[in-house]
Coordinates of C-alpha atoms and ligand atoms in Angstrom, one line a residue:
M3 CA -49.6 -185.8 -8.5
T4 CA -51.1 -187.4 -11.7
V5 CA -49.3 -189.0 -14.6
K6 CA -50.8 -188.0 -17.9
S7 CA -50.1 -189.4 -21.3
I8 CA -49.5 -186.6 -23.9
P9 CA -50.8 -187.4 -27.3
L10 CA -49.8 -186.0 -30.7
P11 CA -52.2 -183.1 -31.3
D12 CA -54.1 -182.5 -34.6
I13 CA -51.4 -181.0 -36.8
G14 CA -53.2 -181.3 -40.1
N15 CA -53.9 -184.0 -42.6
F16 CA -50.7 -186.0 -42.1
K17 CA -50.1 -189.7 -41.6
D18 CA -47.1 -191.6 -40.3
L19 CA -44.9 -188.6 -39.7
P20 CA -41.4 -189.7 -38.7
V21 CA -39.9 -188.6 -35.4
I22 CA -36.5 -187.1 -36.2
E23 CA -35.6 -185.9 -32.7
V24 CA -36.6 -186.8 -29.2
L25 CA -35.9 -183.7 -27.2
V26 CA -36.6 -184.9 -23.7
S27 CA -35.5 -187.7 -21.4
V28 CA -37.0 -189.4 -18.4
G29 CA -36.7 -187.2 -15.4
D30 CA -36.6 -183.9 -17.3
H31 CA -38.7 -181.1 -16.0
V32 CA -40.5 -179.6 -18.9
L33 CA -42.2 -176.2 -19.1
P34 CA -45.5 -175.5 -21.0
E35 CA -44.8 -175.2 -24.7
Q36 CA -41.3 -176.7 -24.4
S37 CA -40.7 -178.9 -27.4
L38 CA -40.9 -182.6 -26.7
I39 CA -40.1 -184.1 -30.1
T40 CA -39.5 -183.0 -33.7
L41 CA -41.5 -184.5 -36.6
E42 CA -40.6 -184.1 -40.2
S43 CA -43.0 -184.1 -43.1
D44 CA -41.7 -183.8 -46.6
K45 CA -42.4 -180.1 -46.4
A46 CA -41.2 -179.0 -43.0
T47 CA -40.1 -179.9 -39.5
M48 CA -42.4 -179.3 -36.6
E49 CA -41.6 -179.3 -32.9
I50 CA -44.4 -180.7 -30.8
P51 CA -44.8 -178.7 -27.5
A52 CA -45.7 -179.9 -24.0
P53 CA -49.2 -178.7 -23.2
F54 CA -48.3 -178.1 -19.6
A55 CA -45.4 -178.3 -17.2
G56 CA -44.4 -181.6 -15.6
I57 CA -41.7 -184.2 -15.1
V58 CA -41.1 -186.7 -17.9
R59 CA -41.9 -190.1 -16.5
K60 CA -41.8 -192.1 -19.7
V61 CA -40.7 -191.4 -23.2
L62 CA -43.0 -193.4 -25.4
V63 CA -41.4 -192.7 -28.8
K64 CA -38.0 -193.0 -30.4
T65 CA -36.3 -191.6 -33.5
D66 CA -37.7 -193.0 -36.7
D67 CA -41.1 -194.0 -35.1
K68 CA -44.0 -193.0 -37.3
L69 CA -46.7 -191.0 -35.5
N70 CA -50.3 -190.2 -36.2
I71 CA -52.7 -187.9 -34.4
G72 CA -53.4 -189.2 -30.9
D73 CA -50.3 -191.4 -30.5
A74 CA -48.9 -191.0 -27.1
I75 CA -45.5 -189.2 -27.0
V76 CA -44.6 -189.1 -23.3
E77 CA -46.0 -189.5 -19.9
L78 CA -45.8 -186.4 -17.8
E79 CA -46.2 -186.3 -14.1
I80 CA -48.2 -183.1 -13.4
D81 CA -49.5 -181.5 -10.2
D82 CA -53.1 -181.8 -9.3
A83 CA -54.1 -178.3 -10.3
T84 CA -52.7 -178.8 -13.8
A85 CA -54.3 -182.2 -13.9
A86 CA -57.7 -180.7 -13.2
V87 CA -57.4 -178.6 -16.4
A88 CA -55.8 -181.4 -18.4
I89 CA -58.5 -183.9 -17.5
E90 CA -61.2 -181.8 -19.3
T91 CA -59.2 -182.1 -22.5
P92 CA -60.1 -185.1 -24.8
A93 CA -57.0 -187.2 -25.5
I94 CA -56.9 -186.7 -29.2
E95 CA -57.4 -183.0 -29.3
I96 CA -54.8 -180.3 -28.7
P97 CA -54.9 -179.8 -24.9
A98 CA -56.5 -176.4 -24.0
K99 CA -53.2 -174.9 -22.9
A100 CA -51.1 -176.2 -25.7
A101 CA -49.7 -173.9 -28.3
P102 CA -50.2 -175.2 -31.9
P103 CA -47.2 -177.1 -33.1
T104 CA -44.5 -174.7 -34.4
P105 CA -43.2 -175.4 -37.9
A106 CA -39.5 -175.0 -37.2
M107 CA -39.1 -173.7 -40.8
Q108 CA -40.9 -173.5 -44.0
E109 CA -39.8 -175.5 -47.0
P110 CA -40.6 -175.4 -50.7
A111 CA -43.0 -178.0 -51.9
S112 CA -42.0 -181.6 -52.3
V113 CA -38.6 -181.4 -50.8
P114 CA -37.0 -184.8 -51.1
A115 CA -35.3 -186.6 -48.2
P116 CA -31.6 -186.0 -47.8
V117 CA -29.3 -188.4 -49.5
P118 CA -26.8 -190.0 -47.0
V119 CA -23.2 -189.1 -47.6
P120 CA -21.1 -192.2 -48.1
T121 CA -18.9 -193.4 -45.2
P122 CA -15.3 -192.2 -45.4
P123 CA -12.7 -194.9 -45.6
A124 CA -11.2 -194.5 -42.2
K125 CA -12.4 -193.0 -38.9
A126 CA -10.1 -191.6 -36.3
V127 CA -12.1 -192.9 -33.3
S128 CA -14.4 -195.8 -32.9
N129 CA -18.1 -194.7 -33.0
S130 CA -19.5 -197.7 -31.1
V131 CA -20.7 -195.7 -28.1
A132 CA -23.1 -197.3 -25.7
T133 CA -26.7 -196.0 -25.4
P134 CA -26.4 -192.9 -23.2
T135 CA -27.4 -193.3 -19.6
Q136 CA -29.5 -190.8 -17.6
S137 CA -26.5 -189.5 -15.7
E138 CA -24.6 -188.9 -18.9
S139 CA -27.4 -186.8 -20.3
Q140 CA -27.9 -184.8 -17.1
P141 CA -25.7 -181.8 -18.1
Y142 CA -27.9 -181.4 -21.2
P143 CA -31.4 -182.0 -20.0
I144 CA -33.1 -180.7 -23.1
N145 CA -30.3 -181.5 -25.6
A146 CA -30.0 -185.1 -24.4
P147 CA -29.6 -187.7 -27.1
S148 CA -32.7 -189.6 -28.3
A149 CA -33.5 -192.7 -26.4
G150 CA -31.9 -195.6 -28.1
A151 CA -29.4 -193.6 -30.2
A152 CA -26.0 -195.1 -30.3
Y153 CA -24.2 -191.8 -30.3
H154 CA -24.2 -188.5 -28.4
A155 CA -25.0 -185.3 -30.2
S156 CA -27.0 -182.2 -29.4
P157 CA -30.2 -181.4 -31.4
S158 CA -28.3 -178.6 -33.2
V159 CA -25.6 -181.0 -34.3
R160 CA -28.3 -183.5 -35.3
A161 CA -30.0 -180.7 -37.3
F162 CA -26.7 -179.7 -38.9
A163 CA -26.1 -183.3 -39.9
R164 CA -29.6 -183.8 -41.3
T165 CA -29.3 -180.8 -43.5
L166 CA -26.0 -182.2 -44.9
G167 CA -27.6 -185.7 -45.2
V168 CA -25.0 -187.2 -42.8
D169 CA -25.8 -190.4 -40.9
L170 CA -24.5 -189.6 -37.4
S171 CA -24.0 -193.2 -36.6
Q172 CA -21.1 -193.1 -39.1
V173 CA -19.4 -190.1 -37.4
S174 CA -16.8 -190.3 -34.7
G175 CA -17.3 -187.9 -31.8
T176 CA -14.3 -186.0 -30.4
G177 CA -16.2 -184.3 -27.6
V178 CA -16.5 -185.4 -24.0
K179 CA -17.5 -189.1 -23.8
S180 CA -17.3 -189.2 -27.6
R181 CA -20.0 -186.6 -28.0
I182 CA -20.3 -185.6 -31.7
Q183 CA -19.5 -181.9 -32.3
Q184 CA -20.4 -179.9 -35.4
T185 CA -16.7 -179.9 -36.3
D186 CA -16.8 -183.7 -36.4
V187 CA -19.7 -183.6 -38.9
T188 CA -17.8 -181.1 -41.0
A189 CA -14.7 -183.3 -40.9
F190 CA -16.7 -186.3 -41.9
V191 CA -18.2 -184.5 -44.9
K192 CA -14.8 -183.2 -45.9
A193 CA -13.4 -186.7 -45.7
S194 CA -16.2 -188.0 -47.8
L195 CA -15.8 -185.3 -50.5
T196 CA -12.0 -185.9 -50.8
Q197 CA -12.5 -189.6 -51.4
P198 CA -11.6 -190.9 -54.9
A199 CA -14.1 -189.9 -57.5
S200 CA -15.6 -193.4 -57.8
R201 CA -18.3 -192.1 -55.4
S202 CA -20.0 -190.1 -58.1
A203 CA -19.6 -192.8 -60.8
P204 CA -22.2 -195.5 -60.2
A205 CA -21.3 -199.0 -61.2
S206 CA -24.4 -199.1 -63.3
G207 CA -22.6 -196.9 -65.8
G208 CA -25.3 -194.2 -65.5
S209 CA -24.2 -190.6 -66.0
A210 CA -22.4 -189.5 -62.9
I211 CA -22.0 -185.8 -62.1
A212 CA -18.6 -184.7 -61.1
P213 CA -18.6 -182.6 -58.0
L214 CA -17.5 -179.0 -58.3
P215 CA -13.9 -178.4 -57.3
S216 CA -13.3 -177.3 -53.7
I217 CA -11.2 -174.1 -53.9
D218 CA -9.4 -172.2 -51.2
F219 CA -10.5 -168.7 -52.1
T220 CA -8.3 -167.1 -49.5
Q221 CA -5.5 -167.5 -52.0
F222 CA -7.2 -164.8 -54.1
G223 CA -8.2 -162.3 -51.4
A224 CA -10.2 -161.8 -48.2
I225 CA -13.4 -163.8 -47.8
E226 CA -16.3 -164.3 -45.4
T227 CA -18.1 -167.6 -45.0
V228 CA -21.9 -167.2 -44.4
P229 CA -23.9 -170.3 -43.8
L230 CA -27.0 -170.9 -46.0
S231 CA -30.3 -170.8 -44.2
R232 CA -32.1 -174.1 -43.6
I233 CA -34.7 -173.1 -46.2
Q234 CA -31.9 -172.4 -48.7
K235 CA -30.3 -175.8 -48.0
R236 CA -33.6 -177.7 -48.4
S237 CA -34.8 -175.8 -51.4
G238 CA -31.3 -176.1 -52.9
K239 CA -31.6 -179.9 -52.7
H240 CA -35.1 -179.9 -54.2
L241 CA -34.1 -177.5 -57.0
T242 CA -31.1 -179.7 -57.8
S243 CA -33.2 -182.8 -57.9
C244 CA -35.8 -181.1 -60.2
W245 CA -33.1 -179.7 -62.4
L246 CA -31.3 -183.0 -62.8
N247 CA -34.4 -185.3 -63.0
I248 CA -36.6 -183.3 -65.3
P249 CA -35.7 -182.6 -68.9
H250 CA -36.6 -179.0 -69.1
V251 CA -37.7 -176.9 -72.1
T252 CA -38.6 -173.2 -71.7
Q253 CA -41.0 -171.6 -74.0
F254 CA -41.1 -167.7 -74.1
D255 CA -43.8 -165.3 -75.1
E256 CA -44.8 -161.7 -74.7
T257 CA -48.5 -160.9 -74.2
D258 CA -50.3 -157.7 -74.7
I259 CA -51.8 -156.7 -71.3
T260 CA -52.8 -153.2 -72.2
E261 CA -56.5 -153.9 -71.7
L262 CA -55.9 -156.0 -68.6
E263 CA -53.9 -153.1 -67.1
A264 CA -56.7 -150.6 -67.9
F265 CA -59.2 -153.0 -66.2
R266 CA -56.9 -153.4 -63.2
V267 CA -56.6 -149.6 -62.8
S268 CA -60.3 -149.2 -63.2
L269 CA -60.8 -151.6 -60.2
K270 CA -58.5 -149.7 -58.0
M271 CA -61.2 -147.9 -56.0
R272 CA -63.2 -151.1 -55.5
A273 CA -60.1 -153.0 -54.5
E274 CA -59.2 -150.4 -51.9
K275 CA -62.8 -150.6 -50.5
A276 CA -62.5 -154.3 -50.4
G277 CA -59.1 -153.9 -48.6
V278 CA -57.0 -155.6 -51.3
K279 CA -54.3 -154.5 -53.6
L280 CA -54.7 -155.9 -57.1
T281 CA -51.5 -156.7 -58.9
P282 CA -51.3 -158.4 -62.4
L283 CA -50.4 -161.7 -60.6
V284 CA -54.0 -162.5 -59.6
F285 CA -55.2 -162.0 -63.2
I286 CA -52.4 -164.3 -64.3
M287 CA -53.4 -166.9 -61.8
K288 CA -56.9 -166.8 -63.0
A289 CA -55.8 -167.1 -66.6
V290 CA -53.5 -170.0 -65.8
A291 CA -56.3 -171.8 -64.0
R292 CA -58.5 -171.4 -67.1
V293 CA -55.8 -172.8 -69.5
L294 CA -55.0 -175.6 -67.0
A295 CA -58.7 -176.6 -67.1
D296 CA -58.5 -176.7 -70.9
M297 CA -55.2 -178.5 -71.1
P298 CA -55.2 -181.1 -68.2
K299 CA -51.8 -182.5 -69.1
F300 CA -50.3 -179.4 -67.5
N301 CA -52.3 -180.1 -64.3
A302 CA -50.7 -183.4 -63.7
S303 CA -47.8 -185.4 -62.3
L304 CA -45.9 -188.5 -63.4
D305 CA -46.4 -191.4 -60.9
A306 CA -43.4 -193.0 -59.2
S307 CA -43.0 -195.5 -62.0
G308 CA -42.7 -192.7 -64.5
E309 CA -45.1 -194.6 -66.8
N310 CA -48.5 -193.1 -65.8
L311 CA -49.7 -189.5 -65.7
I312 CA -51.9 -188.5 -62.8
L313 CA -54.4 -185.9 -63.9
K314 CA -55.6 -183.8 -61.1
K315 CA -59.3 -182.7 -61.0
Y316 CA -58.5 -179.7 -58.8
I317 CA -56.5 -176.6 -59.6
H318 CA -54.2 -175.6 -56.8
I319 CA -51.5 -173.1 -57.8
G320 CA -48.2 -172.6 -56.0
V321 CA -46.8 -169.1 -55.9
A322 CA -43.1 -168.5 -55.3
V323 CA -42.6 -166.1 -52.5
D324 CA -39.3 -164.4 -51.8
T325 CA -38.6 -164.3 -48.0
P326 CA -35.6 -163.2 -46.0
H327 CA -34.8 -166.8 -45.3
G328 CA -35.2 -168.0 -48.9
L329 CA -37.7 -169.1 -51.5
V330 CA -40.9 -170.8 -50.4
V331 CA -43.9 -171.9 -52.5
P332 CA -47.2 -171.7 -50.7
V333 CA -50.2 -173.1 -52.5
I334 CA -53.5 -171.2 -53.3
R335 CA -56.3 -173.8 -53.6
D336 CA -59.1 -174.0 -56.1
V337 CA -58.0 -170.9 -58.0
D338 CA -60.6 -171.7 -60.7
H339 CA -63.4 -171.2 -58.2
K340 CA -62.2 -168.0 -56.7
G341 CA -62.7 -164.4 -57.8
I342 CA -59.9 -161.8 -58.3
F343 CA -60.5 -160.1 -55.0
E344 CA -60.6 -163.3 -53.0
L345 CA -57.4 -164.5 -54.7
S346 CA -55.7 -161.2 -54.0
K347 CA -56.7 -161.3 -50.3
E348 CA -55.3 -164.9 -50.0
L349 CA -52.1 -164.0 -51.9
T350 CA -51.4 -161.1 -49.6
A351 CA -52.1 -163.1 -46.5
V352 CA -50.1 -166.1 -47.5
G353 CA -47.2 -163.8 -48.7
A354 CA -47.2 -162.1 -45.3
R355 CA -47.2 -165.5 -43.5
A356 CA -44.4 -166.7 -45.7
R357 CA -42.2 -163.7 -44.9
E358 CA -42.9 -164.1 -41.2
G359 CA -41.9 -167.8 -41.4
K360 CA -45.5 -168.8 -40.3
L361 CA -46.5 -171.1 -43.2
T362 CA -47.6 -174.6 -42.2
P363 CA -46.7 -177.7 -44.1
E364 CA -50.3 -177.8 -45.3
D365 CA -49.9 -174.3 -46.8
M366 CA -47.2 -175.7 -49.0
S367 CA -48.7 -179.0 -50.2
G368 CA -51.0 -180.0 -52.9
G369 CA -49.8 -177.7 -55.7
C370 CA -50.5 -178.6 -59.3
F371 CA -48.6 -175.9 -61.2
S372 CA -46.4 -173.1 -60.0
I373 CA -46.0 -169.4 -60.9
S374 CA -42.8 -167.5 -60.2
S375 CA -43.4 -163.8 -60.6
L376 CA -40.5 -161.4 -60.7
G377 CA -42.6 -158.7 -62.3
G378 CA -42.5 -156.5 -59.2
I379 CA -38.7 -156.5 -59.3
G380 CA -37.6 -156.3 -62.9
G381 CA -35.7 -158.2 -65.6
T382 CA -36.8 -159.1 -69.1
Q383 CA -37.0 -162.9 -69.0
F384 CA -35.8 -165.9 -66.9
T385 CA -36.0 -169.7 -67.0
P386 CA -37.9 -171.0 -64.0
I387 CA -37.2 -174.6 -62.8
V388 CA -40.2 -176.9 -62.8
N389 CA -41.3 -177.6 -59.2
G390 CA -41.5 -181.4 -59.5
P391 CA -43.5 -183.5 -59.3
E392 CA -45.5 -180.8 -61.1
V393 CA -44.8 -180.8 -64.8
A394 CA -44.8 -177.0 -65.6
I395 CA -44.1 -173.6 -64.2
L396 CA -44.8 -170.1 -65.4
G397 CA -42.2 -167.4 -65.0
V398 CA -43.5 -163.8 -65.2
S399 CA -41.2 -160.8 -65.8
R400 CA -41.9 -157.1 -65.7
A401 CA -44.4 -155.7 -68.2
K402 CA -43.0 -153.0 -70.4
M403 CA -44.6 -150.4 -72.7
S404 CA -43.3 -151.3 -76.2
P405 CA -44.0 -150.2 -79.7
V406 CA -46.0 -152.9 -81.4
W407 CA -46.7 -153.0 -85.1
D408 CA -50.5 -153.2 -85.6
G409 CA -50.3 -153.7 -89.4
G410 CA -50.3 -150.0 -90.2
N411 CA -48.5 -148.3 -87.4
F412 CA -46.5 -148.8 -84.3
A413 CA -48.8 -148.6 -81.2
P414 CA -47.7 -148.3 -77.6
R415 CA -48.7 -151.5 -75.9
L416 CA -48.0 -152.9 -72.4
M417 CA -46.2 -156.2 -73.1
L418 CA -45.8 -158.9 -70.4
P419 CA -42.9 -161.4 -70.8
L420 CA -43.8 -164.9 -70.0
A421 CA -41.6 -168.1 -69.7
L422 CA -43.2 -171.5 -69.5
S423 CA -40.8 -174.3 -68.4
Y424 CA -42.1 -177.8 -68.7
D425 CA -41.2 -181.4 -68.3
H426 CA -40.5 -182.7 -71.8
R427 CA -41.2 -186.3 -70.8
V428 CA -44.8 -185.2 -70.4
I429 CA -45.3 -182.2 -72.6
D430 CA -44.3 -181.9 -76.2
G431 CA -43.0 -178.7 -77.6
A432 CA -46.1 -178.1 -79.6
Q433 CA -48.3 -178.5 -76.5
G434 CA -45.9 -176.1 -74.7
A435 CA -46.4 -173.5 -77.5
R436 CA -50.2 -174.1 -77.4
F437 CA -50.3 -173.5 -73.7
I438 CA -48.4 -170.3 -73.7
S439 CA -50.4 -169.0 -76.7
A440 CA -53.7 -169.9 -75.0
L441 CA -52.5 -168.1 -71.9
S442 CA -51.4 -165.1 -73.9
G443 CA -54.8 -165.1 -75.5
V444 CA -56.7 -165.0 -72.2
L445 CA -54.4 -162.3 -70.7
S446 CA -54.8 -160.1 -73.7
D447 CA -58.5 -160.5 -73.8
L448 CA -60.0 -161.3 -70.4
R449 CA -63.4 -161.9 -71.9
E450 CA -61.9 -165.3 -72.7
L451 CA -62.2 -166.1 -69.0
I452 CA -66.0 -166.2 -69.2
L453 CA -66.2 -168.4 -72.3
Ligands
LIG9 N1 -45.1 -156.2 -64.5 C1 -45.1 -154.9 -64.0 N2 -45.4 -154.6 -62.7 C2 -45.7 -155.6 -61.9 C3 -45.7 -157.0 -62.3 C4 -45.4 -157.2 -63.7 N3 -45.4 -158.4 -64.2 N4 -46.0 -157.7 -61.3 C5 -46.1 -156.9 -60.2 N5 -46.0 -155.7 -60.6 C6 -46.1 -154.5 -59.8 C7 -47.3 -154.5 -58.9 O1 -48.4 -154.1 -59.5 C8 -46.8 -153.7 -57.7 O2 -46.9 -152.3 -58.2 P1 -47.6 -151.2 -57.3 O3 -46.9 -151.3 -55.9 O4 -47.3 -149.9 -58.0 O5 -49.0 -151.5 -57.3 C9 -45.3 -154.0 -57.6 O6 -45.0 -154.5 -58.9 C10 -45.0 -155.0 -56.5 O7 -45.7 -156.1 -56.7 P2 -45.5 -157.3 -55.6 O8 -44.3 -158.1 -56.0 O9 -45.5 -156.8 -54.3 O10 -46.8 -158.2 -55.7 P3 -47.1 -159.4 -56.7 O11 -48.6 -159.7 -56.4 O12 -46.7 -159.2 -58.1 O13 -46.2 -160.6 -56.1 C11 -45.3 -162.1 -54.6 C12 -46.4 -161.2 -54.9 C13 -45.5 -162.8 -53.3 C14 -45.2 -163.2 -55.7 C15 -44.0 -161.3 -54.6 O14 -44.0 -160.4 -53.5 C16 -42.7 -162.1 -54.6 O15 -42.3 -162.6 -53.5 N6 -42.0 -162.2 -55.7 C17 -40.7 -163.0 -55.9 C18 -41.0 -164.4 -56.3 C19 -39.6 -165.1 -56.5 O16 -38.7 -164.9 -55.8 N7 -39.5 -165.8 -57.6 C20 -38.3 -166.4 -58.0 C21 -38.3 -167.9 -57.7 S1 -36.9 -168.7 -58.3 O17 -35.8 -168.2 -57.3

């Protein structure tokens, strides 16, 4: 038997990722690819799997530790045959048999950390539970509480609490040995919400937002309660934060894409040969990249102080993708340097990965500007929410053949509705109008792209 230290594999360009769950305890028998810990970036949670089977001899991390590539997670006692394979694997790399870390879910870009729910005034039971012992955690070898945690709760309850922003150390457990159940978390949140309204009125006198009333809808008829997906919960928080923190203005326009459409149709055969399907979106991405290069304020973010603008010298564009689990915004990099076919290939691939829930945190980071296209679905206009800390987003609706006055007659033209929402702290109305006019100009005459 050999004891081998299991390091954090290369999971991309991340530093100091916090451990949000330790999923194993000393003495656990783990199987290959069984999750050892859960890490959380600001984009996603990732479970880090065991590269091979073994018995956990030491757990070297605890919740809230910050990990980097190569940091030791656990020591596994493995049999000699497994050790022979493991010994060939350099400590920092993903061991040969390891599956890549699995993103537990995909999130929209820049999801903020959950805000803790305040403590309710009274608790039914004391929550000062001693650190769990090995014997206590035996019935739940995998779901055992993290080392050092002063409460008992399974990973699913911890995950449930995290999505609601609940600090479990504040919650009283009503299960066996004071184990916290999901119902305890729900009761805690209910108690918090029914506290006097002072919770939402900060002493600073800032504008507080009254919570929406809680209504028992059963008084009006039959109902069904369906939980939101994790992505919906996370994106909901992010969208609320963007909506409340960013003073939005939305500027509308309609652009004539008759020529663009004719060009797109003329490329159909070539696109088919290249194995891609060209939609208007890739032309729009290219045109946006062109205008971003000309108007760098739109390719920027405010810094944390809110007093400096960070201008980005790269053009990475996030594209909102509708998935069965909710909205995600993968990022296509260096759009200004890529051709229409290459962009189309990438968009198709990333869209497919998004729908299969296979995006990595890296796929969703680094965006400078977002595009939300509902053109394939319908509708005449909508007001997209700026995907902070970006400062602008383009909403695209369905193009429609319309009679357009050309000075002498009405001519049938294919008109594309555009909506540009922007952060008014950074962008003035005149600049917003200039951006959308410039974009409109490029889309109605693609020759502008080569100027
Ligand atoms: N006007 C007219 N037709 C359009 C169009 C537009 N603006 N945009 C796309 N179309 C057409 C396409 O050409 C395609 O037609 P064909 O099948 O006849 O060729 C069809 O609509 C479907 O396009 P698509 O939606 O599959 O492809 P896309 O490249 O336009 O979009 C993607 C890709 C990933 C953005 C899209 O699939 C998607 O998920 N859209 C939803 C985004 C979303 O939810 N936004 C809201 C965010 S806020 O909640």
